[in-house]
XYZ file of C-alpha atoms in Angstrom:
709
model
C 115.147 45.597 100.709
C 117.911 47.351 100.320
C 120.731 47.230 102.251
C 121.706 43.535 104.509
C 119.545 40.881 105.721
C 118.074 42.041 109.205
C 117.242 39.209 111.774
C 113.783 40.176 111.528
C 113.158 38.875 107.894
C 115.479 35.989 108.433
C 112.911 34.720 111.390
C 109.994 35.623 109.557
C 110.974 33.554 106.706
C 111.662 30.659 109.196
C 108.399 31.310 110.337
C 106.834 30.592 107.206
C 109.108 27.796 106.057
C 111.083 30.014 103.889
C 114.710 29.410 103.628
C 117.198 32.121 103.966
C 120.346 29.683 102.926
C 120.497 26.107 102.472
C 123.442 23.451 102.676
C 124.241 21.512 98.678
C 127.185 19.914 100.774
C 127.998 19.319 104.388
C 130.713 21.645 104.413
C 129.030 24.691 102.441
C 126.502 27.195 102.897
C 125.412 29.076 100.391
C 122.509 32.003 101.162
C 119.759 32.854 99.097
C 118.871 36.753 97.534
C 116.936 38.926 100.271
C 114.553 39.107 96.877
C 113.767 35.381 96.444
C 113.057 35.439 100.631
C 111.013 38.868 100.167
C 109.095 37.313 96.797
C 108.546 33.791 98.433
C 107.083 35.613 101.285
C 104.871 37.519 98.639
C 103.674 34.152 97.608
C 102.335 32.787 100.529
C 100.304 36.225 101.503
C 102.930 38.111 103.581
C 104.286 41.536 102.951
C 108.013 42.247 103.680
C 109.100 44.834 100.745
C 110.218 47.522 103.863
C 112.059 47.114 107.085
C 108.209 48.355 108.679
C 106.003 45.420 106.649
C 108.435 43.067 107.805
C 107.966 43.976 111.576
C 104.733 44.418 111.458
C 104.529 40.556 109.425
C 106.843 39.225 112.511
C 104.383 40.478 115.202
C 101.531 39.159 113.526
C 103.493 35.686 113.069
C 103.840 35.264 115.787
C 100.961 36.582 117.875
C 99.080 33.927 115.762
C 101.217 30.912 116.335
C 101.014 32.066 120.098
C 97.326 32.393 120.525
C 96.216 29.774 118.426
C 95.096 26.007 120.192
C 95.603 23.934 117.290
C 97.935 24.472 113.848
C 95.704 23.534 110.849
C 96.313 20.115 110.369
C 97.366 17.545 113.041
C 98.956 13.858 112.464
C 98.253 10.791 114.498
C 99.899 7.979 113.320
C 97.948 4.870 114.433
C 100.338 2.505 115.828
C 101.448 5.804 118.228
C 99.921 5.310 121.567
C 100.254 8.804 122.504
C 98.420 11.588 121.345
C 99.995 14.446 118.724
C 102.278 16.794 120.783
C 99.490 19.693 119.179
C 97.203 17.974 121.147
C 99.090 17.638 123.989
C 99.863 21.128 124.633
C 95.852 22.063 124.544
C 95.085 24.250 127.723
C 94.034 21.720 131.042
C 90.377 21.204 130.494
C 89.773 21.865 126.920
C 86.841 20.025 125.031
C 87.543 18.237 121.832
C 84.534 17.220 119.871
C 85.861 14.712 116.787
C 83.572 14.542 114.046
C 85.269 11.302 111.546
C 84.859 11.111 107.902
C 82.024 8.898 108.571
C 80.104 11.728 110.283
C 80.177 10.449 113.816
C 80.453 12.171 116.643
C 82.280 12.369 120.071
C 83.223 14.545 122.441
C 86.928 13.626 124.760
C 88.559 15.572 127.718
C 90.743 13.738 128.876
C 93.897 12.027 127.221
C 94.312 9.938 124.928
C 92.187 11.811 122.917
C 92.611 10.196 120.036
C 92.473 6.689 121.242
C 90.260 4.403 119.279
C 89.729 6.815 115.524
C 89.884 5.243 112.773
C 92.353 5.882 110.059
C 91.162 8.911 108.334
C 90.903 12.822 107.756
C 88.311 13.855 110.691
C 87.293 17.137 111.979
C 88.541 18.435 115.326
C 87.151 21.463 117.799
C 88.999 22.389 120.509
C 87.279 24.818 122.732
C 89.731 26.203 125.922
C 88.115 27.023 129.487
C 88.856 30.267 128.395
C 86.267 30.153 125.396
C 88.818 30.311 122.524
C 87.775 27.711 119.711
C 89.716 26.118 117.303
C 89.001 23.493 114.199
C 91.817 21.470 112.484
C 91.996 18.560 110.310
C 93.089 15.283 112.183
C 94.911 12.820 109.937
C 94.976 9.258 111.549
C 97.576 7.371 109.111
C 99.067 3.712 109.279
C 102.688 4.055 110.919
C 104.078 2.380 107.080
C 102.816 2.134 103.459
C 102.584 -0.987 101.880
C 105.598 -3.205 101.223
C 105.699 -4.951 97.888
C 103.969 -7.897 98.308
C 107.421 -9.966 97.571
C 110.258 -9.363 95.714
C 110.398 -9.185 91.884
C 111.734 -7.672 88.933
C 109.920 -5.744 86.797
C 110.014 -3.771 82.664
C 110.346 -0.056 82.797
C 108.984 1.514 79.723
C 107.535 4.850 77.860
C 104.242 4.065 76.738
C 104.245 5.789 74.087
C 107.244 4.729 72.783
C 105.644 1.133 72.653
C 103.865 0.761 69.505
C 101.906 -2.388 68.280
C 100.923 -2.995 64.602
C 97.084 -2.390 66.771
C 98.184 1.255 67.392
C 97.462 4.688 65.712
C 101.092 6.165 65.826
C 101.947 5.863 69.850
C 101.540 3.440 72.109
C 98.091 2.976 73.800
C 96.650 1.903 76.803
C 96.054 -1.762 74.927
C 99.772 -2.077 74.261
C 100.109 -1.662 78.221
C 97.568 -4.633 79.171
C 99.069 -6.453 75.707
C 102.454 -5.829 77.610
C 101.343 -6.602 81.290
C 99.554 -9.512 80.197
C 102.637 -11.332 77.863
C 105.316 -9.846 81.001
C 103.400 -11.384 84.003
C 102.844 -14.894 82.111
C 105.811 -15.582 80.063
C 108.424 -13.483 81.946
C 107.412 -13.784 85.406
C 107.707 -10.043 85.801
C 106.423 -8.802 88.325
C 105.282 -4.896 87.256
C 105.278 -2.591 84.701
C 107.052 0.931 85.220
C 104.989 3.846 82.580
C 106.092 7.647 82.124
C 102.964 10.082 83.710
C 99.845 9.362 82.022
C 98.414 12.678 82.509
C 96.400 15.237 80.690
C 98.664 16.992 78.373
C 97.740 20.681 77.385
C 95.539 20.915 74.240
C 96.371 22.347 71.590
C 99.024 21.464 68.824
C 101.987 22.221 69.240
C 101.412 20.483 72.507
C 104.467 20.050 74.888
C 105.611 16.722 74.439
C 107.058 15.710 78.006
C 104.823 13.818 79.836
C 106.455 15.571 83.363
C 104.439 19.058 82.729
C 100.891 18.513 82.148
C 98.011 20.565 82.322
C 96.323 17.974 85.112
C 97.747 15.504 87.193
C 94.436 14.833 88.356
C 93.227 12.866 85.269
C 94.470 10.774 82.892
C 94.867 11.780 79.166
C 92.683 10.467 77.157
C 95.237 10.245 73.977
C 96.618 6.884 75.807
C 92.801 5.161 74.587
C 92.878 2.571 72.948
C 89.514 3.672 70.595
C 88.048 0.066 69.488
C 88.349 -1.355 72.745
C 85.478 1.783 73.696
C 82.165 -0.812 73.759
C 80.385 1.477 71.815
C 83.122 1.430 69.019
C 80.810 -1.698 67.843
C 78.118 0.399 68.059
C 79.018 3.758 65.945
C 77.314 4.921 62.999
C 79.562 5.910 60.517
C 81.630 2.840 59.871
C 82.614 5.173 56.469
C 84.541 7.859 58.850
C 86.096 5.389 60.929
C 86.931 3.354 58.268
C 89.013 6.108 56.834
C 90.430 7.047 60.014
C 92.045 3.516 60.475
C 93.547 3.581 57.494
C 94.839 7.083 58.450
C 96.433 5.963 61.357
C 98.052 2.704 60.133
C 99.718 5.513 58.040
C 101.033 7.132 61.042
C 101.825 4.205 62.740
C 103.705 2.824 59.226
C 105.690 6.191 59.404
C 106.893 5.466 62.594
C 107.498 1.275 62.313
C 108.586 1.129 58.952
C 110.072 4.830 57.556
C 111.735 5.508 60.830
C 109.309 9.099 62.031
C 109.359 10.439 64.872
C 105.787 9.922 67.096
C 103.591 13.016 66.328
C 100.976 13.158 69.267
C 99.565 15.637 68.175
C 98.667 13.856 64.817
C 97.611 10.975 67.012
C 95.079 12.736 69.051
C 93.562 14.644 66.330
C 92.666 11.517 64.865
C 91.206 10.113 67.763
C 89.746 13.066 69.029
C 87.600 12.564 65.460
C 87.045 9.181 66.402
C 85.624 9.211 69.479
C 83.478 12.447 68.506
C 81.490 9.790 66.042
C 82.335 6.516 69.016
C 80.608 9.048 72.230
C 77.572 9.716 69.968
C 76.204 6.214 70.473
C 73.962 6.413 73.970
C 75.442 4.320 77.223
C 73.394 1.313 77.974
C 71.908 1.464 81.746
C 74.598 -0.352 82.890
C 77.177 1.902 81.534
C 75.037 4.950 82.752
C 74.983 3.520 85.818
C 78.599 3.446 86.142
C 79.181 6.665 84.189
C 77.449 8.414 86.724
C 78.934 6.748 89.411
C 82.357 7.825 88.552
C 80.747 11.142 88.024
C 79.533 11.496 91.689
C 83.358 10.696 92.721
C 85.245 12.627 91.171
C 82.406 15.538 91.851
C 83.185 19.503 91.038
C 86.930 18.196 90.068
C 85.820 16.464 86.964
C 83.332 19.339 86.398
C 86.058 21.873 86.359
C 88.207 19.775 84.693
C 86.212 19.350 81.267
C 85.642 23.093 81.046
C 88.471 23.567 81.337
C 88.900 21.563 78.570
C 85.794 22.858 76.422
C 86.566 26.184 76.718
C 90.249 25.530 75.630
C 88.195 25.094 72.768
C 87.039 27.646 72.238
C 89.637 30.637 73.914
C 92.945 28.627 73.856
C 94.732 26.848 76.168
C 96.332 29.416 78.588
C 93.419 30.352 80.762
C 95.340 33.700 81.855
C 94.019 34.925 78.345
C 90.917 34.306 78.825
C 88.261 36.431 78.681
C 86.911 38.711 81.796
C 85.443 36.593 83.871
C 86.469 32.952 82.379
C 89.881 32.688 84.318
C 87.557 32.480 87.658
C 86.419 28.516 88.057
C 83.785 29.907 90.599
C 82.626 32.668 88.526
C 79.302 33.969 87.379
C 80.316 33.894 83.881
C 82.040 30.406 83.942
C 78.464 29.145 84.902
C 77.358 30.274 81.952
C 79.768 29.169 79.496
C 79.522 25.839 81.202
C 75.768 25.647 80.523
C 76.416 27.127 77.053
C 79.123 24.355 77.034
C 76.978 21.207 78.178
C 77.554 19.117 75.053
C 81.522 19.825 75.284
C 81.226 19.382 78.838
C 79.684 16.030 78.709
C 82.402 14.782 75.835
C 85.548 15.732 78.083
C 84.305 13.673 80.796
C 83.835 10.929 78.890
C 86.765 10.750 78.141
C 88.182 11.091 81.557
C 85.812 8.594 82.359
C 86.740 5.938 79.422
C 90.246 6.207 79.674
C 90.171 5.586 83.674
C 88.510 2.092 82.591
C 90.881 0.904 80.637
C 93.760 1.884 83.188
C 91.825 -0.073 85.539
C 91.538 -2.483 82.622
C 95.014 -2.857 82.325
C 96.034 -3.061 86.171
C 93.861 -6.201 86.301
C 95.521 -7.556 83.284
C 98.350 -7.405 84.828
C 97.139 -8.591 88.439
C 95.035 -11.922 86.246
C 98.728 -12.313 84.547
C 100.369 -12.788 87.803
C 102.369 -9.756 88.935
C 102.087 -8.941 92.286
C 102.545 -5.054 91.818
C 100.753 -4.702 88.314
C 101.229 -1.243 86.682
C 103.629 1.223 88.121
C 102.543 4.799 87.190
C 104.212 8.271 87.623
C 103.002 11.424 89.450
C 104.711 14.200 87.796
C 105.860 17.006 90.387
C 104.046 19.530 89.244
C 101.608 21.053 86.216
C 101.633 23.851 83.292
C 101.125 27.395 84.613
C 98.183 27.662 82.092
C 96.621 24.266 82.286
C 93.518 22.468 83.958
C 94.630 21.809 87.596
C 95.985 26.025 87.958
C 92.926 26.886 86.733
C 91.004 25.013 88.994
C 93.304 25.160 91.931
C 94.197 28.948 92.148
C 93.645 29.044 95.466
C 96.443 26.794 96.695
C 98.815 27.533 93.707
C 101.437 30.203 94.685
C 101.391 32.785 92.008
C 104.458 34.428 90.537
C 106.720 31.272 91.710
C 107.912 28.142 89.616
C 109.502 25.053 91.011
C 113.228 23.909 90.054
C 116.038 23.269 91.502
C 119.525 25.036 92.591
C 123.135 24.808 90.739
C 124.517 22.075 91.335
C 127.654 19.932 90.583
C 125.739 18.741 87.040
C 123.872 22.058 86.129
C 125.997 25.358 87.360
C 122.833 27.401 86.422
C 119.938 25.704 88.068
C 117.072 24.225 86.831
C 113.459 25.763 86.205
C 110.934 23.798 85.131
C 108.108 26.145 85.108
C 105.842 24.623 87.286
C 103.941 26.973 89.768
C 104.194 25.596 92.958
C 101.538 24.207 95.843
C 101.288 26.942 98.649
C 101.919 24.720 102.294
C 99.881 27.126 104.343
C 96.781 26.459 101.607
C 97.474 22.845 101.897
C 97.512 22.456 105.307
C 94.074 24.898 105.771
C 92.321 22.433 103.592
C 93.672 19.178 105.434
C 95.732 18.345 102.281
C 92.271 18.084 100.031
C 94.279 18.584 96.476
C 96.563 16.114 97.773
C 94.255 13.295 99.170
C 92.138 13.756 95.968
C 95.253 13.539 93.972
C 96.322 10.439 94.979
C 93.222 8.475 95.992
C 92.360 9.277 92.119
C 95.859 7.742 90.851
C 95.219 5.232 93.357
C 92.513 3.711 91.454
C 94.416 2.297 89.041
C 98.121 2.028 90.082
C 99.651 -1.120 91.795
C 102.322 0.926 93.069
C 103.455 4.476 92.787
C 106.599 6.702 91.470
C 107.082 9.891 92.548
C 109.292 12.264 90.923
C 111.214 14.060 93.064
C 110.424 12.894 96.456
C 111.785 15.910 98.127
C 109.150 17.757 96.952
C 107.432 16.707 100.112
C 109.965 17.861 102.347
C 110.931 21.268 100.225
C 110.963 22.820 97.392
C 113.257 25.282 94.889
C 111.145 28.079 94.169
C 111.980 30.692 91.866
C 110.532 34.134 91.586
C 109.198 35.047 87.992
C 111.445 36.294 86.026
C 114.542 35.760 88.078
C 117.553 32.974 87.325
C 117.452 29.771 88.890
C 120.484 30.599 91.163
C 118.151 33.485 92.350
C 115.422 31.449 94.343
C 115.171 29.880 97.666
C 113.567 26.771 99.192
C 110.081 26.578 100.724
C 109.554 24.254 103.472
C 106.189 21.655 103.551
C 104.747 20.190 106.544
C 106.907 16.189 105.599
C 104.825 14.411 108.306
C 101.590 15.935 106.890
C 102.385 15.093 103.350
C 103.834 11.389 104.363
C 100.615 10.946 106.563
C 98.032 11.904 103.552
C 100.238 9.483 101.244
C 100.710 6.501 104.016
C 96.604 7.168 104.545
C 95.563 7.062 100.493
C 98.178 4.439 99.761
C 97.362 1.818 102.403
C 93.278 2.031 101.770
C 94.357 1.524 97.965
C 97.198 -1.615 98.995
C 99.443 0.065 96.649
C 102.948 0.648 96.866
C 104.998 4.209 96.361
C 108.289 4.656 95.069
C 110.149 7.537 95.478
C 111.930 9.456 92.958
C 115.493 10.170 95.782
C 118.267 10.635 93.276
C 120.502 13.887 93.256
C 120.982 16.462 96.426
C 118.900 15.245 98.867
C 118.346 16.761 102.894
C 120.219 15.130 105.321
C 117.653 13.177 106.948
C 114.781 13.225 104.037
C 116.201 9.180 102.936
C 115.900 7.893 106.591
C 112.265 8.992 106.850
C 110.596 7.703 103.661
C 112.464 4.506 104.870
C 110.803 4.233 107.821
C 107.694 5.325 106.723
C 107.850 2.396 104.307
C 108.623 5.000 100.659
C 110.873 2.833 98.690
C 113.784 4.690 97.069
C 115.399 4.670 93.477
C 118.962 3.255 92.843
C 120.833 3.486 89.580
C 123.468 1.385 89.305
C 125.619 4.081 87.734
C 125.404 6.198 90.752
C 126.320 4.013 93.429
C 129.354 4.733 94.575
C 131.288 4.784 98.167
C 131.116 9.298 97.819
C 132.139 9.247 101.446
C 135.179 7.031 101.421
C 137.154 6.093 97.751
C 134.597 6.442 95.252
C 134.306 2.769 93.821
C 131.282 1.509 93.183
C 129.449 -0.123 95.760
C 129.459 -3.899 96.341
C 126.022 -5.332 95.420
C 125.374 -6.078 99.110
C 125.918 -2.484 100.106
C 122.728 -1.401 98.427
C 120.191 -0.562 100.345
C 117.138 -3.175 100.299
C 113.977 -0.376 100.278
C 114.638 0.377 96.693
C 113.714 -0.036 92.853
C 116.928 -0.952 91.645
C 118.002 0.175 87.946
C 120.568 0.316 85.304
C 119.233 3.811 83.872
C 115.862 5.749 83.788
C 114.373 7.750 81.134
C 116.844 10.453 81.430
C 120.383 8.594 80.969
C 121.169 6.682 78.434
C 120.641 3.471 77.879
C 122.657 0.762 79.511
C 124.525 -0.471 75.798
C 125.201 3.287 75.189
C 126.581 3.872 78.647
C 128.566 0.713 78.236
C 130.086 1.892 74.981
C 130.103 5.553 75.605
C 128.017 6.215 73.057
C 125.961 8.726 75.047
C 129.247 11.127 74.817
C 129.766 10.926 71.148
C 125.558 11.211 71.195
C 126.543 14.799 73.122
C 129.331 15.569 71.288
C 127.432 15.887 68.184
C 125.053 17.774 69.510
C 127.396 20.410 71.239
C 126.380 19.516 74.885
C 129.780 18.698 76.000
C 131.025 21.522 78.866
C 134.696 19.954 78.712
C 136.967 18.962 75.673
C 135.752 15.504 73.965
C 138.731 13.637 74.327
C 138.833 14.154 78.692
C 134.666 13.304 78.386
C 135.261 10.375 76.227
C 138.136 8.755 78.850
C 135.780 9.100 81.061
C 133.228 7.206 80.171
C 135.844 4.489 79.724
C 137.166 4.455 82.825
C 134.171 4.496 84.645
C 131.926 1.677 82.544
C 135.834 -0.293 83.176
C 135.971 0.258 86.417
C 132.084 -0.964 86.615
C 132.985 -4.336 84.385
C 135.581 -5.163 86.365
C 133.581 -5.296 89.278
C 130.988 -7.677 87.298
C 133.861 -9.759 85.491
C 135.543 -9.988 89.087
C 132.024 -11.682 90.876
C 131.643 -13.898 88.002
C 128.867 -11.968 86.489
C 129.795 -11.572 82.942
C 129.465 -15.141 80.283
C 128.988 -15.479 76.481
C 125.748 -16.975 77.219
C 124.071 -16.022 73.552
C 119.642 -15.319 73.270
C 119.135 -19.332 72.019
C 121.150 -21.160 74.813
C 119.097 -19.699 78.127
C 115.122 -19.360 77.028
C 113.521 -21.976 79.277
C 109.589 -20.004 80.365
C 110.492 -16.992 78.653
C 110.397 -17.915 74.978
C 110.363 -21.965 74.271
C 113.033 -22.598 71.774
C 114.165 -20.552 69.251
C 118.182 -20.834 67.465
C 120.188 -17.712 66.911
C 124.137 -16.555 67.131
C 125.573 -16.310 70.284
C 125.267 -12.676 72.269
C 127.935 -10.168 71.610
C 129.812 -8.922 73.874
C 127.769 -6.442 74.330
C 124.791 -8.099 75.062
C 126.595 -10.114 77.780
C 128.107 -7.563 79.697
C 124.084 -5.762 79.825
C 123.314 -9.265 81.271
C 125.540 -8.646 83.779
C 124.662 -5.231 84.801
C 121.548 -6.850 85.445
C 122.916 -10.292 87.239
C 124.395 -7.628 89.978
C 121.130 -5.773 90.187
C 119.635 -9.208 91.178
C 122.968 -9.203 93.669
C 121.946 -6.408 95.584
C 119.135 -6.968 98.704
C 117.191 -4.204 96.269
C 112.711 -5.503 96.823
C 112.748 -4.593 93.339
C 114.390 -4.593 90.337
C 113.415 -2.442 87.315
C 114.869 -3.524 83.393
C 114.878 -0.699 80.987
C 112.603 -2.156 78.555
C 114.733 -0.474 75.540
C 117.652 -2.547 77.115
C 115.998 -5.585 75.632
C 116.775 -5.060 72.281
C 120.069 -2.543 72.236
C 118.397 0.923 71.749
C 121.212 3.395 72.414
C 118.828 6.501 72.726
C 117.571 8.020 75.655
C 114.386 9.525 75.497
C 115.241 12.107 77.510
C 118.478 14.256 76.961
C 118.362 16.934 79.922
C 119.742 20.141 78.676
C 118.061 20.241 74.880
C 114.905 21.114 73.164
C 115.001 21.439 69.493
C 118.153 20.563 69.534
C 117.213 16.156 70.474
C 113.522 14.724 69.770
C 112.818 14.609 73.680
C 109.542 11.946 74.448
C 109.134 11.140 70.047
C 110.980 7.985 69.717
C 109.762 4.721 69.549
C 111.789 1.645 70.665
C 114.436 0.262 68.471
C 117.002 -2.257 68.092
C 121.124 -0.954 68.002
C 120.682 0.068 64.700
C 118.183 2.540 65.530
C 115.294 0.923 63.432
C 111.882 0.520 65.676
C 110.776 -2.295 67.436
C 107.136 -3.157 67.220
C 105.657 -4.964 70.593
C 104.590 -8.458 68.624
C 108.823 -8.291 68.094
C 110.112 -6.619 71.116
C 108.088 -9.616 72.856
C 109.549 -12.124 70.179
C 113.172 -10.737 70.987
C 116.333 -13.138 71.861
C 117.776 -10.712 73.183
C 115.236 -9.066 75.394
C 114.566 -12.829 76.697
C 117.697 -13.713 77.230
C 118.360 -10.617 79.443
C 114.840 -11.989 81.145
C 116.202 -14.913 81.696
C 118.928 -13.349 84.503
C 115.560 -13.087 86.957
C 114.631 -16.979 86.324
C 114.696 -17.249 90.059
C 112.665 -14.666 90.809
C 109.991 -16.350 88.329
C 110.249 -19.137 90.405
C 109.693 -17.298 94.052
């Protein structure tokens, strides 16, 4: 719209949850471009391209809100004795019919209208005395999400980086189960947290980032341990499988022994060939019954997922370029193609089932090993715009928009993550069904779920296609409804939820998450008194409801942070925005300030790996630890002194790895998401050596008191 922003446009945007400004800091307000507001409204089905269109849309919206009996989704927290405001606002004499998830019906005309309703997502029909009728989804959720059973520590690892001598060139679910069994029984860990294991976009080369998947609903079969599939033992073409095992051994040796990067595409090519042979074996009656039950449980979503992958084998992974008719999952052309590709659809359906089974087996292993939480899975912010979910759920995605972040102190240009956002209006109209189904699928095998960029439950930065990240705007979601659905599904599964709430967070968000039982994320290097003197927070001032860690996959390992190696890496790659000497001086001062606090608390010692193994490793001999090792242990002793309910240990810290798994701001410059866990010299360390490493054992001995409860 030409000219200055009108009050009508601002009001229209407000009524649709689109921001016209935002506050990156308490003392600063930024006005977003009109073009971003108009584009966001367009993606929500609202025409705001002219002043006349704005006035008409505003009148329509105000009339609809004024005349409606109920919003599309209503939330009731089970501990609240009162009806939700949307129900108390109904005209006197309104008759309410409630149909529960189980199909039971009841009629109510007086408050409290929700009394006695079970937890779940129910259907409400309200009929006013004047004859108006409205339908709504009623989410009845527990007041809080499940809390960790007890205080514990755990290991943080990118699964692909965890290669054993049995893997096929990248870490797999067999390796995850082995690590969980060892960490629970021997090291007394309470959980193992992994990267998102969502399905990747098919084809080669595929995007190695686990945070831009094709589908979040179903896991990626590249993580399968092929030999653990029961039908593997009965496959007839043993010669072919033997040849594939030899090729897999060469891939594994290239990474572990020759310093090669992890080649996910090559690994999947081998596994796909092997699985073609293995899945030719008919299922026995018991296995067939389990498979059929899985198919029934996931229904249309599973059929769509498998159909997308079958079509992608022929037409490529970008569904927006497919022939006419196939871009619509409900078209007659797609139905015919699905029938014609029945064998391939069945192949991908079985892959989803097998992967789900091995994921659940890993969680069982973790719990049987004594872990109170088990495997912590990671939920990415969104999905690839040309992938399986965006094809199957086109009606709930905002066309022409991408999720990212506005400019901040760390990135003056902002960020565009290339992920299409969900439409908040469409989510509300279907009772948040896509979100519910996604959570239910993940909680099948997750002892806990980490939600990346948990602030997205409240608002997301929408960027119009073709515009830079600076020209976007925030679009708000019904956070109460999103949290209610999260609490409902987590409660049903008995799973903990951890929110990644790092960076700029809207006021009130952390408090709301804490009130509902969502744990936050606290990283040592960021925990300073930002409203005071800026010095590191002493351990007793940390929040309790969080996962406390020294680092993450996007940050330097602890040894690199302490030694300044992370600055040298960025300098070599030409990524520094200031003179190298200035960056080095700041890094040295930052590390020195933290080390001074650690030393002042008496947390730094010279105990070496041979001095305190106890139940972690039995007896061993070796030289005393270096100063660096003592400092890394001191960092984790500090985390133990905080009141944090969960403490995470970045597994590569246990062998002195200096390399981040992901270096933000790079693409071709750095091998993101392709590095195996390595020692301080950069030599890959297989799982078998990792669990025997003296340095790791000494580090985990820091948490001996948690192992003893």
